[in-house]
Coordinates of C-alpha atoms in Angstrom, one line a residue:
M1 CA 10.8 77.9 -1.6
N2 CA 10.5 74.4 0.0
A3 CA 11.4 74.4 3.7
Y4 CA 14.3 72.0 3.2
R5 CA 15.3 71.7 -0.4
T6 CA 14.7 72.8 -4.0
H7 CA 17.0 70.1 -5.3
T8 CA 18.7 66.9 -4.1
C9 CA 22.4 66.6 -3.7
G10 CA 22.7 64.5 -6.8
Q11 CA 20.6 66.7 -9.1
L12 CA 22.4 70.0 -10.0
T13 CA 24.2 70.3 -13.3
A14 CA 25.9 73.0 -15.4
A15 CA 22.4 73.9 -16.7
D16 CA 21.6 75.2 -13.2
A17 CA 24.5 77.7 -13.0
G18 CA 23.3 81.0 -11.6
E19 CA 20.3 79.6 -9.8
T20 CA 19.6 80.1 -6.2
V21 CA 19.0 76.8 -4.5
R22 CA 18.4 75.2 -1.1
L23 CA 20.0 71.8 -0.3
S24 CA 19.7 69.6 2.8
G25 CA 21.8 66.7 3.8
W26 CA 24.7 65.3 5.9
V27 CA 28.1 67.0 6.1
H28 CA 30.2 64.3 4.5
R29 CA 33.6 66.0 4.8
V30 CA 34.9 69.5 5.5
R31 CA 38.1 70.8 4.0
D32 CA 39.6 74.1 5.2
H33 CA 41.9 75.6 2.5
G34 CA 43.0 78.7 4.5
G35 CA 40.0 81.0 4.4
V36 CA 38.1 78.9 1.9
L37 CA 35.8 76.1 3.1
F38 CA 34.9 73.1 0.9
I39 CA 32.0 71.0 2.2
D40 CA 30.8 67.8 0.6
L41 CA 27.1 67.6 1.3
R42 CA 25.5 64.2 1.0
D43 CA 22.0 62.8 0.8
H44 CA 20.4 59.6 -0.5
Y45 CA 20.8 60.8 -4.1
G46 CA 24.4 61.9 -4.3
M47 CA 26.9 64.5 -3.3
T48 CA 27.3 68.3 -4.0
Q49 CA 30.3 70.4 -3.2
V50 CA 29.5 73.6 -1.2
I51 CA 32.0 76.4 -1.0
A52 CA 32.3 79.4 1.3
D53 CA 34.9 82.1 1.7
S54 CA 35.3 84.8 4.4
D55 CA 32.9 87.0 2.5
S56 CA 30.1 84.4 2.8
P57 CA 27.5 85.3 5.6
A58 CA 27.4 81.5 6.4
F59 CA 31.2 81.2 6.8
A60 CA 31.4 81.4 10.6
A61 CA 28.6 78.9 11.1
L62 CA 30.0 76.5 8.5
E63 CA 33.5 76.6 10.1
K64 CA 32.0 75.0 13.2
L65 CA 30.4 72.0 11.5
R66 CA 31.1 68.5 12.5
A67 CA 31.0 65.5 10.2
E68 CA 27.5 63.9 9.8
T69 CA 25.7 67.0 11.1
V70 CA 22.4 67.4 9.1
V71 CA 22.3 70.9 7.6
R72 CA 20.2 73.1 5.3
I73 CA 22.2 75.3 3.0
D74 CA 21.1 78.1 0.7
G75 CA 23.3 79.3 -2.0
R76 CA 24.1 80.1 -5.6
V77 CA 25.1 77.5 -8.2
K78 CA 28.5 78.3 -9.9
L79 CA 30.4 76.5 -12.6
R80 CA 33.7 75.0 -11.5
D81 CA 36.9 76.0 -13.3
A82 CA 37.6 73.5 -16.0
A83 CA 40.7 72.1 -14.2
L84 CA 38.6 71.5 -11.1
V85 CA 35.7 69.5 -12.7
N86 CA 35.1 66.1 -11.0
P87 CA 34.0 63.7 -13.7
K88 CA 33.3 61.0 -11.1
L89 CA 30.3 62.9 -9.7
P90 CA 27.1 63.8 -11.6
T91 CA 27.3 67.2 -9.9
G92 CA 31.0 67.5 -10.7
E93 CA 30.7 70.5 -13.0
I94 CA 29.2 72.8 -10.4
E95 CA 29.5 73.9 -6.8
V96 CA 27.2 75.9 -4.5
Y97 CA 28.4 79.1 -3.0
A98 CA 26.8 79.2 0.5
T99 CA 24.9 82.3 1.6
D100 CA 22.9 80.8 4.5
M101 CA 23.0 77.7 6.7
A102 CA 20.9 76.1 9.4
V103 CA 21.7 73.1 11.5
L104 CA 18.8 70.6 11.3
G105 CA 20.4 67.8 13.3
P106 CA 23.6 68.1 15.2
S107 CA 26.0 65.1 15.5
D108 CA 28.1 63.9 18.4
D109 CA 31.6 62.6 17.9
L110 CA 31.3 59.5 15.6
P111 CA 32.0 56.0 16.9
L112 CA 33.0 55.0 13.4
P113 CA 33.8 57.1 10.3
V114 CA 31.4 57.4 7.5
F115 CA 33.8 59.0 5.0
G116 CA 35.7 56.3 3.2
D117 CA 35.5 52.5 3.5
Q118 CA 37.9 51.8 6.3
D119 CA 37.7 48.4 8.0
Y120 CA 36.1 48.7 11.4
P121 CA 35.2 46.0 13.9
E122 CA 31.9 44.3 12.9
E123 CA 30.5 44.5 16.4
T124 CA 30.8 48.3 16.3
R125 CA 29.4 48.5 12.8
L126 CA 26.3 46.5 13.8
A127 CA 25.8 48.4 17.0
Y128 CA 25.7 51.6 15.0
R129 CA 24.2 50.2 11.8
F130 CA 22.4 53.4 11.0
L131 CA 25.8 55.1 10.6
D132 CA 27.3 52.1 8.8
L133 CA 24.5 52.3 6.3
R134 CA 25.5 55.9 5.4
R135 CA 28.8 54.5 3.9
E136 CA 28.9 54.6 0.2
S137 CA 29.5 50.9 -0.5
L138 CA 26.9 49.6 2.0
H139 CA 24.3 52.2 0.8
A140 CA 25.0 50.9 -2.8
N141 CA 24.5 47.3 -1.7
I142 CA 21.2 48.0 -0.1
M143 CA 20.0 49.9 -3.2
L144 CA 21.1 47.1 -5.4
R145 CA 19.1 44.7 -3.2
S146 CA 16.0 46.8 -3.7
R147 CA 16.5 47.0 -7.5
V148 CA 17.0 43.2 -7.6
I149 CA 13.8 42.5 -5.8
K150 CA 11.8 44.9 -8.0
W151 CA 13.3 43.3 -11.1
L152 CA 12.5 39.8 -9.9
R153 CA 8.9 40.8 -9.1
D154 CA 8.4 42.3 -12.5
A155 CA 10.1 39.3 -14.3
M156 CA 7.8 36.8 -12.4
W157 CA 4.7 38.7 -13.3
D158 CA 5.9 38.9 -17.0
A159 CA 6.5 35.2 -16.9
G160 CA 2.8 34.5 -16.0
F161 CA 3.2 34.0 -12.3
T162 CA 0.9 35.6 -9.7
E163 CA 2.1 36.9 -6.3
F164 CA 0.3 35.6 -3.2
Q165 CA 1.2 36.1 0.5
T166 CA 1.3 33.2 3.0
P167 CA 1.0 33.2 6.8
I168 CA 3.9 34.2 9.1
I169 CA 2.5 32.5 12.2
T170 CA 1.9 28.8 11.5
A171 CA 2.6 25.3 12.7
S172 CA 6.0 23.7 13.2
S173 CA 7.3 21.7 10.2
P174 CA 10.4 19.6 9.6
E175 CA 12.3 21.7 7.0
G176 CA 15.8 20.7 8.0
A177 CA 16.4 23.4 10.6
R178 CA 15.2 24.5 14.0
D179 CA 12.0 26.4 14.3
F180 CA 11.5 29.7 16.1
L181 CA 8.6 29.0 18.4
V182 CA 6.0 31.6 19.4
P183 CA 4.0 30.9 22.6
S184 CA 0.3 31.3 22.4
R185 CA -1.4 33.5 25.0
L186 CA -4.9 32.2 24.1
H187 CA -3.8 28.6 24.2
P188 CA -1.5 28.1 27.1
G189 CA 1.1 25.5 26.7
K190 CA 0.8 25.6 22.9
F191 CA 3.2 27.2 20.4
Y192 CA 3.1 28.6 16.9
A193 CA 6.2 28.6 14.7
L194 CA 7.6 31.1 12.3
P195 CA 7.8 29.5 8.9
Q196 CA 11.1 28.1 7.8
A197 CA 9.6 28.4 4.3
P198 CA 6.1 28.7 2.8
Q199 CA 6.4 25.1 1.7
Q200 CA 3.1 23.6 2.8
F201 CA 1.1 26.7 1.9
K202 CA 2.5 27.1 -1.6
Q203 CA 1.6 23.4 -2.2
L204 CA -1.9 24.1 -0.9
I205 CA -2.1 27.0 -3.3
M206 CA -1.6 24.6 -6.1
V207 CA -4.2 22.2 -4.7
A208 CA -6.6 25.2 -4.6
G209 CA -6.2 25.6 -8.3
F210 CA -3.9 28.6 -8.6
D211 CA -1.4 27.6 -11.3
R212 CA 1.8 29.6 -11.1
Y213 CA 2.6 31.2 -7.7
F214 CA 5.5 33.4 -6.5
Q215 CA 6.3 35.4 -3.4
I216 CA 9.2 37.4 -2.0
A217 CA 8.9 35.5 1.2
P218 CA 10.5 36.0 4.6
C219 CA 11.7 32.7 6.1
F220 CA 12.9 32.0 9.7
R221 CA 15.3 29.4 10.8
D222 CA 17.2 29.0 14.1
E223 CA 20.5 28.2 12.4
D224 CA 24.2 28.5 13.2
P225 CA 25.5 31.5 11.3
R226 CA 28.1 31.4 8.5
A227 CA 29.3 34.0 6.0
D228 CA 26.7 33.1 3.4
R229 CA 23.8 32.5 5.7
S230 CA 21.8 34.7 8.2
P231 CA 21.3 33.0 11.6
T232 CA 17.7 34.1 12.0
D233 CA 15.7 35.2 8.9
F234 CA 16.2 35.6 5.2
Y235 CA 14.2 36.3 2.1
Q236 CA 13.6 34.0 -0.9
L237 CA 12.0 34.1 -4.2
D238 CA 9.4 31.4 -3.6
I239 CA 8.0 29.6 -6.7
E240 CA 5.5 26.8 -7.3
M241 CA 3.9 25.5 -10.5
S242 CA 1.2 23.0 -11.3
F243 CA 1.3 20.2 -14.0
V244 CA 5.1 20.3 -14.3
E245 CA 8.1 18.0 -14.4
Q246 CA 11.6 18.9 -13.4
K247 CA 12.5 20.1 -16.9
D248 CA 9.5 22.5 -16.9
V249 CA 10.7 24.2 -13.7
F250 CA 14.2 24.5 -15.1
A251 CA 12.8 26.1 -18.3
A252 CA 10.8 28.6 -16.3
V253 CA 13.5 29.6 -13.8
Q254 CA 16.6 29.9 -16.1
P255 CA 15.4 33.0 -18.1
V256 CA 14.6 34.8 -14.9
I257 CA 17.9 34.1 -13.0
Q258 CA 20.0 34.4 -16.1
G259 CA 18.4 37.7 -17.0
L260 CA 18.9 39.0 -13.4
F261 CA 22.6 38.3 -13.5
E262 CA 23.0 39.8 -17.0
T263 CA 21.2 42.9 -15.8
F264 CA 23.0 43.4 -12.4
G265 CA 26.3 41.4 -12.9
G266 CA 28.4 44.4 -13.6
G267 CA 29.5 43.2 -17.1
R268 CA 30.7 39.8 -15.9
R269 CA 29.9 37.0 -18.3
V270 CA 26.8 34.9 -17.6
D271 CA 27.1 31.3 -18.9
A272 CA 24.0 30.2 -20.6
D273 CA 24.9 26.5 -20.6
W274 CA 23.5 25.1 -17.3
P275 CA 24.5 21.5 -17.1
L276 CA 22.6 18.9 -15.0
I277 CA 25.0 17.2 -12.7
P278 CA 23.9 14.2 -10.5
Y279 CA 24.5 14.7 -6.8
S280 CA 26.9 11.7 -6.6
E281 CA 28.9 12.9 -9.5
S282 CA 29.2 16.4 -8.1
L283 CA 30.6 15.0 -4.8
R284 CA 33.0 12.8 -6.7
K285 CA 34.3 15.4 -9.0
Y286 CA 34.1 18.6 -6.9
G287 CA 33.7 17.4 -3.3
T288 CA 30.6 19.4 -2.8
D289 CA 27.0 19.7 -4.1
K290 CA 27.5 23.4 -4.9
P291 CA 30.5 23.3 -7.2
D292 CA 32.3 26.4 -8.5
L293 CA 32.5 25.5 -12.2
R294 CA 34.8 28.5 -12.9
N295 CA 37.5 26.2 -11.4
P296 CA 38.5 23.7 -14.1
I297 CA 39.8 21.1 -11.6
E298 CA 37.9 17.8 -11.6
M299 CA 38.9 15.2 -9.0
Q300 CA 39.2 11.6 -10.1
D301 CA 39.3 8.2 -8.4
V302 CA 42.8 6.7 -8.7
S303 CA 42.3 3.8 -6.3
E304 CA 43.4 1.2 -8.7
H305 CA 46.9 2.7 -9.0
F306 CA 47.4 2.4 -5.3
R307 CA 45.8 -1.0 -4.7
G308 CA 48.6 -3.4 -3.7
S309 CA 51.2 -0.8 -4.5
G310 CA 54.4 0.1 -2.8
F311 CA 52.8 3.1 -1.1
G312 CA 51.7 1.2 2.0
I313 CA 49.6 3.8 3.7
F314 CA 47.1 3.9 0.8
A315 CA 47.4 0.3 -0.1
K316 CA 46.4 -0.8 3.4
L317 CA 43.6 1.8 3.5
L318 CA 42.1 0.3 0.3
E319 CA 41.8 -3.1 2.0
Q320 CA 38.9 -1.7 4.0
D321 CA 35.4 -1.7 2.5
G322 CA 34.1 1.5 1.1
T323 CA 37.4 3.4 0.8
E324 CA 39.0 5.0 -2.2
I325 CA 41.8 7.4 -3.1
R326 CA 40.8 10.7 -4.7
A327 CA 43.3 12.7 -6.9
I328 CA 43.1 16.5 -7.1
P329 CA 45.0 17.7 -10.1
A330 CA 46.9 21.0 -9.7
P331 CA 47.9 22.3 -13.2
T332 CA 51.0 24.6 -12.9
G333 CA 51.3 23.6 -9.2
G334 CA 54.4 21.5 -9.7
S335 CA 56.9 22.8 -7.1
R336 CA 58.0 21.9 -3.7
K337 CA 57.0 25.3 -2.4
F338 CA 53.4 24.9 -3.6
A339 CA 53.3 21.3 -2.2
D340 CA 54.4 22.6 1.2
R341 CA 51.7 25.3 1.0
M342 CA 49.0 22.8 0.4
N343 CA 50.3 20.6 3.2
A344 CA 50.0 23.5 5.5
F345 CA 46.4 24.0 4.3
A346 CA 45.6 20.3 5.0
Q347 CA 46.9 20.7 8.5
Q348 CA 44.6 23.7 9.0
Q349 CA 41.8 21.4 8.1
G350 CA 42.8 18.9 10.8
L351 CA 44.7 16.5 8.5
P352 CA 48.4 15.5 9.0
G353 CA 49.0 16.6 5.4
M354 CA 48.3 15.6 1.7
G355 CA 50.3 13.2 -0.4
Y356 CA 51.5 14.6 -3.7
I357 CA 53.4 14.1 -6.9
F358 CA 54.7 16.8 -9.2
W359 CA 56.4 16.6 -12.5
R360 CA 59.4 18.6 -13.6
R361 CA 61.8 18.6 -16.6
K362 CA 65.2 17.1 -16.3
E363 CA 68.0 16.9 -18.9
L364 CA 69.0 13.4 -20.1
P365 CA 72.7 12.6 -20.1
Q366 CA 74.4 13.3 -23.4
V367 CA 74.8 9.5 -24.1
A368 CA 71.0 9.1 -24.2
R369 CA 70.8 11.5 -27.1
H370 CA 73.1 9.4 -29.2
N371 CA 71.6 5.9 -28.5
R372 CA 68.0 6.3 -29.6
D373 CA 68.3 3.4 -32.1
H374 CA 69.3 1.0 -29.4
P375 CA 66.6 -1.8 -29.1
L376 CA 66.4 -1.5 -25.3
F377 CA 66.0 2.2 -25.5
I378 CA 63.2 1.9 -28.0
E379 CA 61.6 -0.7 -25.8
A380 CA 61.7 1.7 -22.9
E381 CA 60.0 4.4 -24.9
R382 CA 57.0 2.1 -25.5
R383 CA 56.0 2.9 -21.9
V384 CA 56.5 -0.7 -20.7
L385 CA 58.0 1.0 -17.7
N386 CA 58.3 -1.2 -14.6
E387 CA 60.9 -2.4 -12.2
E388 CA 61.3 -5.8 -13.9
L389 CA 62.2 -4.1 -17.2
A390 CA 64.7 -1.8 -15.5
R391 CA 66.3 -4.9 -13.8
Q392 CA 66.6 -6.7 -17.1
I393 CA 68.2 -3.8 -18.8
K394 CA 70.8 -3.5 -16.1
E395 CA 71.6 -7.2 -16.0
R396 CA 72.0 -7.4 -19.8
G397 CA 74.5 -4.5 -19.8
G398 CA 72.3 -2.1 -21.8
P399 CA 73.4 1.5 -22.2
R400 CA 72.8 3.7 -19.2
A401 CA 70.5 5.8 -21.3
A402 CA 68.0 3.0 -21.6
W403 CA 67.5 2.3 -17.9
Y404 CA 67.7 6.0 -17.2
S405 CA 64.7 6.5 -19.4
V406 CA 62.9 3.6 -17.7
D407 CA 63.6 5.1 -14.3
F408 CA 62.4 8.6 -15.1
M409 CA 59.7 8.1 -17.8
A410 CA 58.5 10.3 -20.6
D411 CA 61.5 11.4 -22.6
Q412 CA 61.1 14.6 -24.7
P413 CA 62.2 15.6 -28.2
D414 CA 64.5 18.3 -26.9
G415 CA 66.7 15.7 -25.1
S416 CA 65.0 16.1 -21.7
H417 CA 62.4 14.1 -19.8
L418 CA 59.7 14.5 -17.2
E419 CA 60.7 13.5 -13.7
A420 CA 58.1 12.5 -11.1
A421 CA 59.0 13.9 -7.7
G422 CA 57.8 13.4 -4.2
P423 CA 57.7 10.5 -1.7
I424 CA 54.6 8.9 -3.3
A425 CA 56.3 8.8 -6.7
K426 CA 59.3 6.9 -5.3
A427 CA 57.0 4.4 -3.5
L428 CA 54.7 3.8 -6.4
G429 CA 57.4 3.3 -9.0
P430 CA 57.5 4.8 -12.5
E431 CA 54.8 2.6 -14.2
K432 CA 52.0 3.6 -11.8
T433 CA 53.2 7.1 -11.5
E434 CA 53.1 7.5 -15.3
A435 CA 49.6 5.9 -15.3
I436 CA 48.3 8.5 -12.9
R437 CA 49.8 11.3 -14.9
T438 CA 48.3 10.0 -18.1
Q439 CA 44.8 9.5 -16.5
L440 CA 44.8 13.1 -15.2
G441 CA 46.2 14.6 -18.4
L442 CA 49.1 16.3 -16.5
G443 CA 52.5 17.3 -17.7
E444 CA 55.6 19.3 -16.9
G445 CA 55.1 21.8 -14.1
D446 CA 51.9 20.1 -12.9
A447 CA 51.1 18.4 -9.7
V448 CA 48.5 16.1 -8.1
F449 CA 47.4 15.8 -4.5
F450 CA 45.8 12.8 -2.8
L451 CA 43.2 12.2 -0.1
G452 CA 42.0 8.8 0.9
G453 CA 39.5 7.0 3.1
K454 CA 35.7 6.7 3.0
P455 CA 34.5 9.5 0.7
A456 CA 32.0 10.8 3.2
D457 CA 34.8 11.5 5.6
F458 CA 37.2 13.3 3.3
E459 CA 35.0 14.7 0.4
A460 CA 34.3 18.1 2.1
V461 CA 38.0 18.7 2.8
A462 CA 38.9 17.5 -0.8
G463 CA 36.4 20.1 -2.1
R464 CA 37.9 22.8 -0.1
A465 CA 41.4 21.8 -1.2
R466 CA 40.2 21.9 -4.9
T467 CA 39.0 25.5 -4.3
E468 CA 42.2 26.4 -2.5
I469 CA 44.3 25.0 -5.4
G470 CA 42.3 26.7 -8.0
R471 CA 42.4 30.0 -6.2
D472 CA 46.1 29.9 -5.4
L473 CA 47.1 28.9 -8.9
G474 CA 44.9 31.6 -10.6
L475 CA 42.8 29.0 -12.4
I476 CA 39.4 30.5 -11.5
D477 CA 38.0 33.1 -13.9
E478 CA 36.6 35.7 -11.5
N479 CA 34.9 37.6 -14.4
Q480 CA 31.9 35.2 -14.9
F481 CA 29.0 33.4 -13.4
K482 CA 28.7 29.7 -14.1
F483 CA 25.6 27.8 -13.1
A484 CA 24.7 24.1 -12.8
W485 CA 21.6 22.2 -11.7
I486 CA 22.5 19.5 -9.2
V487 CA 20.0 16.7 -9.5
D488 CA 19.2 13.2 -8.3
F489 CA 19.6 13.9 -4.6
P490 CA 19.3 10.9 -2.2
M491 CA 15.9 10.8 -0.6
Y492 CA 17.3 9.6 2.7
E493 CA 20.5 9.4 4.7
R494 CA 21.6 7.5 7.8
G495 CA 22.1 9.7 10.8
D496 CA 24.9 9.4 13.5
D497 CA 22.4 7.5 15.6
G498 CA 22.0 4.9 12.8
K499 CA 18.4 6.0 12.0
I500 CA 17.1 6.8 8.5
D501 CA 16.0 10.4 8.0
F502 CA 15.2 12.7 5.1
S503 CA 18.4 14.1 3.6
H504 CA 16.7 17.1 2.0
N505 CA 13.1 18.3 1.6
P506 CA 10.7 15.7 3.0
F507 CA 7.9 16.8 0.6
S508 CA 9.8 15.8 -2.6
M509 CA 8.5 13.0 -4.8
P510 CA 10.7 9.9 -4.7
Q511 CA 11.9 8.8 -8.2
G512 CA 10.0 5.7 -9.0
G513 CA 7.1 6.6 -6.7
L514 CA 5.7 4.1 -4.2
E515 CA 7.5 1.1 -5.7
A516 CA 10.9 2.7 -5.1
L517 CA 10.1 3.1 -1.4
N518 CA 9.7 -0.7 -1.0
G519 CA 13.4 -1.2 -1.5
D520 CA 16.6 0.1 0.3
P521 CA 15.7 3.6 1.4
L522 CA 19.4 4.7 1.0
K523 CA 19.2 3.9 -2.8
V524 CA 16.1 6.1 -3.4
H525 CA 16.6 9.3 -5.3
A526 CA 14.2 12.2 -5.0
W527 CA 13.0 14.6 -7.6
Q528 CA 15.0 17.2 -5.8
Y529 CA 17.4 19.8 -7.3
D530 CA 19.6 22.7 -6.4
L531 CA 21.1 25.5 -8.6
A532 CA 24.7 26.1 -7.9
C533 CA 26.6 29.3 -9.0
N534 CA 30.3 30.0 -8.3
G535 CA 30.4 27.8 -5.3
Y536 CA 27.1 28.8 -3.7
E537 CA 23.7 27.2 -3.6
L538 CA 21.3 29.8 -5.0
I539 CA 18.1 27.7 -5.5
S540 CA 16.7 24.6 -3.9
G541 CA 13.5 22.9 -5.1
G542 CA 11.8 19.7 -6.1
I543 CA 8.8 18.0 -7.7
R544 CA 6.4 17.5 -4.8
N545 CA 4.9 14.4 -3.4
H546 CA 1.1 14.9 -4.0
T547 CA -0.2 11.4 -3.3
P548 CA -1.2 10.6 0.3
E549 CA -0.1 6.9 0.3
I550 CA 3.3 7.8 -1.1
M551 CA 3.6 10.5 1.5
F552 CA 2.6 8.1 4.4
K553 CA 5.2 5.6 3.2
A554 CA 7.9 8.2 2.7
F555 CA 7.5 9.5 6.2
E556 CA 7.2 6.0 7.7
L557 CA 10.7 5.2 6.4
A558 CA 11.9 8.3 8.3
G559 CA 10.3 7.1 11.5
Y560 CA 7.0 9.0 11.3
G561 CA 3.9 6.9 11.9
R562 CA 0.6 7.5 10.0
D563 CA -0.9 9.2 13.0
E564 CA 2.1 11.5 13.4
V565 CA 1.9 12.5 9.8
E566 CA -1.9 13.2 10.1
K567 CA -1.2 15.2 13.2
R568 CA 1.7 17.3 11.8
F569 CA 0.6 17.7 8.2
G570 CA -3.1 17.1 8.4
G571 CA -3.9 20.1 6.2
M572 CA -1.8 18.8 3.3
V573 CA -2.9 15.2 3.7
K574 CA -6.5 16.2 3.7
A575 CA -6.0 18.4 0.7
F576 CA -4.3 15.7 -1.3
R577 CA -7.4 13.5 -0.8
Y578 CA -9.5 15.9 -2.8
G579 CA -7.7 16.1 -6.1
A580 CA -4.1 17.4 -6.0
P581 CA -2.3 18.2 -9.3
P582 CA 1.3 17.2 -9.9
H583 CA 3.3 20.2 -8.9
G584 CA 6.8 21.4 -8.2
G585 CA 8.8 24.5 -7.6
C586 CA 11.8 26.0 -5.9
A587 CA 13.1 28.9 -3.9
A588 CA 16.0 31.2 -4.6
G589 CA 17.9 32.9 -1.8
I590 CA 17.7 36.6 -2.4
D591 CA 20.3 37.6 0.2
R592 CA 22.8 35.2 -1.3
I593 CA 22.1 36.3 -4.9
V594 CA 22.6 40.0 -4.0
M595 CA 25.8 39.0 -2.2
L596 CA 27.1 37.5 -5.4
L597 CA 26.0 40.4 -7.6
A598 CA 27.6 42.9 -5.1
D599 CA 30.8 40.8 -5.1
E600 CA 30.7 40.5 -1.3
Q601 CA 32.0 37.6 0.8
N602 CA 29.7 38.2 3.8
I603 CA 25.9 38.1 3.5
R604 CA 25.7 40.8 6.3
E605 CA 27.0 43.3 3.7
V606 CA 23.7 43.1 1.7
I607 CA 21.2 43.0 4.6
M608 CA 20.0 46.3 6.0
F609 CA 19.8 45.3 9.7
P610 CA 21.5 41.9 10.2
M611 CA 22.2 39.9 13.3
N612 CA 25.8 39.3 14.3
Q613 CA 27.4 35.8 14.3
R614 CA 25.9 35.0 17.7
A615 CA 22.4 35.8 16.4
E616 CA 22.2 39.1 18.3
D617 CA 20.9 42.5 17.2
L618 CA 23.4 44.8 18.9
M619 CA 21.5 47.9 17.8
M620 CA 18.1 46.9 19.2
G621 CA 19.3 44.7 22.0
A622 CA 17.7 41.4 20.8
P623 CA 17.2 38.8 22.1
S624 CA 16.1 40.4 25.4
E625 CA 14.8 38.9 28.7
P626 CA 11.0 39.0 29.0
T627 CA 9.4 40.7 31.9
N628 CA 7.8 38.6 34.7
E629 CA 4.4 40.0 33.6
Q630 CA 4.9 38.7 30.1
L631 CA 5.9 35.3 31.3
R632 CA 2.9 35.1 33.6
E633 CA 0.6 36.1 30.8
L634 CA 2.0 33.3 28.6
R635 CA 2.1 30.9 31.6
L636 CA 5.8 30.3 30.9
R637 CA 8.8 29.9 33.2
V638 CA 12.4 30.4 32.2
L639 CA 14.8 27.8 33.7
P640 CA 18.2 28.9 34.9
K641 CA 21.1 28.3 32.4
D642 CA 22.6 25.5 34.6
A643 CA 19.3 23.7 35.2

């Protein structure tokens, strides 16, 4: 017999009844039923119930076991009574009657429970990550991650891509985040960098003549943490292809990602229609470049309805250049209670509130229902609804029903009408209010919220408000994955210091080539694209700049002189002078993909040993202070914090 086990804890079935077996694992839970012990024994593969009564030679030793002690148990496989079968376990038809037991690894009192999925402080969970990983949900997430990576690797090989590895120690490169620098002992005063991505190397692989590359690549960025991003390192499916346009990259990537989500999505629908949405349109409609298309809400520009209107706040705002009023429809959100809730949300975002209008049904007076043939009433129903018409009706002594209809708009066949409520409705008047309702396609029980100013100042909040409205009103279909390619990113942006800089990947080809770079940089679009899914960016990529002169000009506009480009990217520039093919690719964030597939909200739930939000490894004690000897060897000196 094997020294530790004949079977795993997920292996025994009814077919093994009567067999003598040896199991090893962790004591998951002990239940004492008055002279009969039930022990759930757990290993990587599953769970087996062990039973012992007072006649068992192992009873006395088993009675003393603590949770999470590692034990070896010998025993005999028995069928459970029919009423006690556990259909949730593969081993649920059997139990093992213990005849012998040995402790292989005793356990102290636990700092956090492993049994169950109780919430526990994240700092404790990360400090004892080896215990946290024993919990069923986290163990399942990590196994899902491994299966996803294997699936991706197989799918890429099947699609004709070849896997290559690129260096981990390299030179610093402007990839949009801070580098992790590595001091060189052999070259005092000089530093290597951990790669933010294998960007330059994968392009050089294309120049070297290898056609379709992929890699499950570790990447390192010194970033501020958030729920969907690791603050130090992450893994991506890195892809590059030669002799391709944007559409060719999309055609290669979609079957892989769609197949992955169909395989591991847990039965959730995977939309096969991946629209191409220009970056500017995405910001305008959704307030973000990673829209959640499960949410049907699309924002619209309603500036013209407020320009010169009676709502002075927005009317005055629109007198300034570059401002607009954006409407966020809220189907079924037409109540004062919901409006108050969204105002509270806006205040949490640092705004004084959000303007709104909502529509409700109101009964018409009885006289209105008997004067539908009156000429003035008919005139009102033609939607020529303005203050002047209302004044004329009143002056000419028309029936109250007529001007009532003018004041409150859309009259209904059942003798009722829609009433627009809220301070903005009163200030705008019925004509403009009705025009907004018609433009947005809203009706009874619906609402609309407004934000105004320069789009760059309010779009992000508007996007969050759109998400909040969709979630609160139950408009988001949680049972599906919806994808969209976001395209036509701006090549450049103006920083807070007024200088022009790259807005995305600096190695992307500008649309229009060198000629486009001779005009206004802020109007240049790049062959740059992202793949958004359910409100997350999963993929970023582009068609690369493979021509030295275009590269020099592109970097010149961002403040890099020719000498600086030669110095920082000399390897690529030199390679491009010796015959570089048109090429492009992308990278998919594996951590974020697994987070979506596992239906988790925090990326740390799918990473085996993550850092905390302060970029600390609480288990290993990183980052740590170097010894004086290490610093002397590297010829470095650490300045005091207040220096």
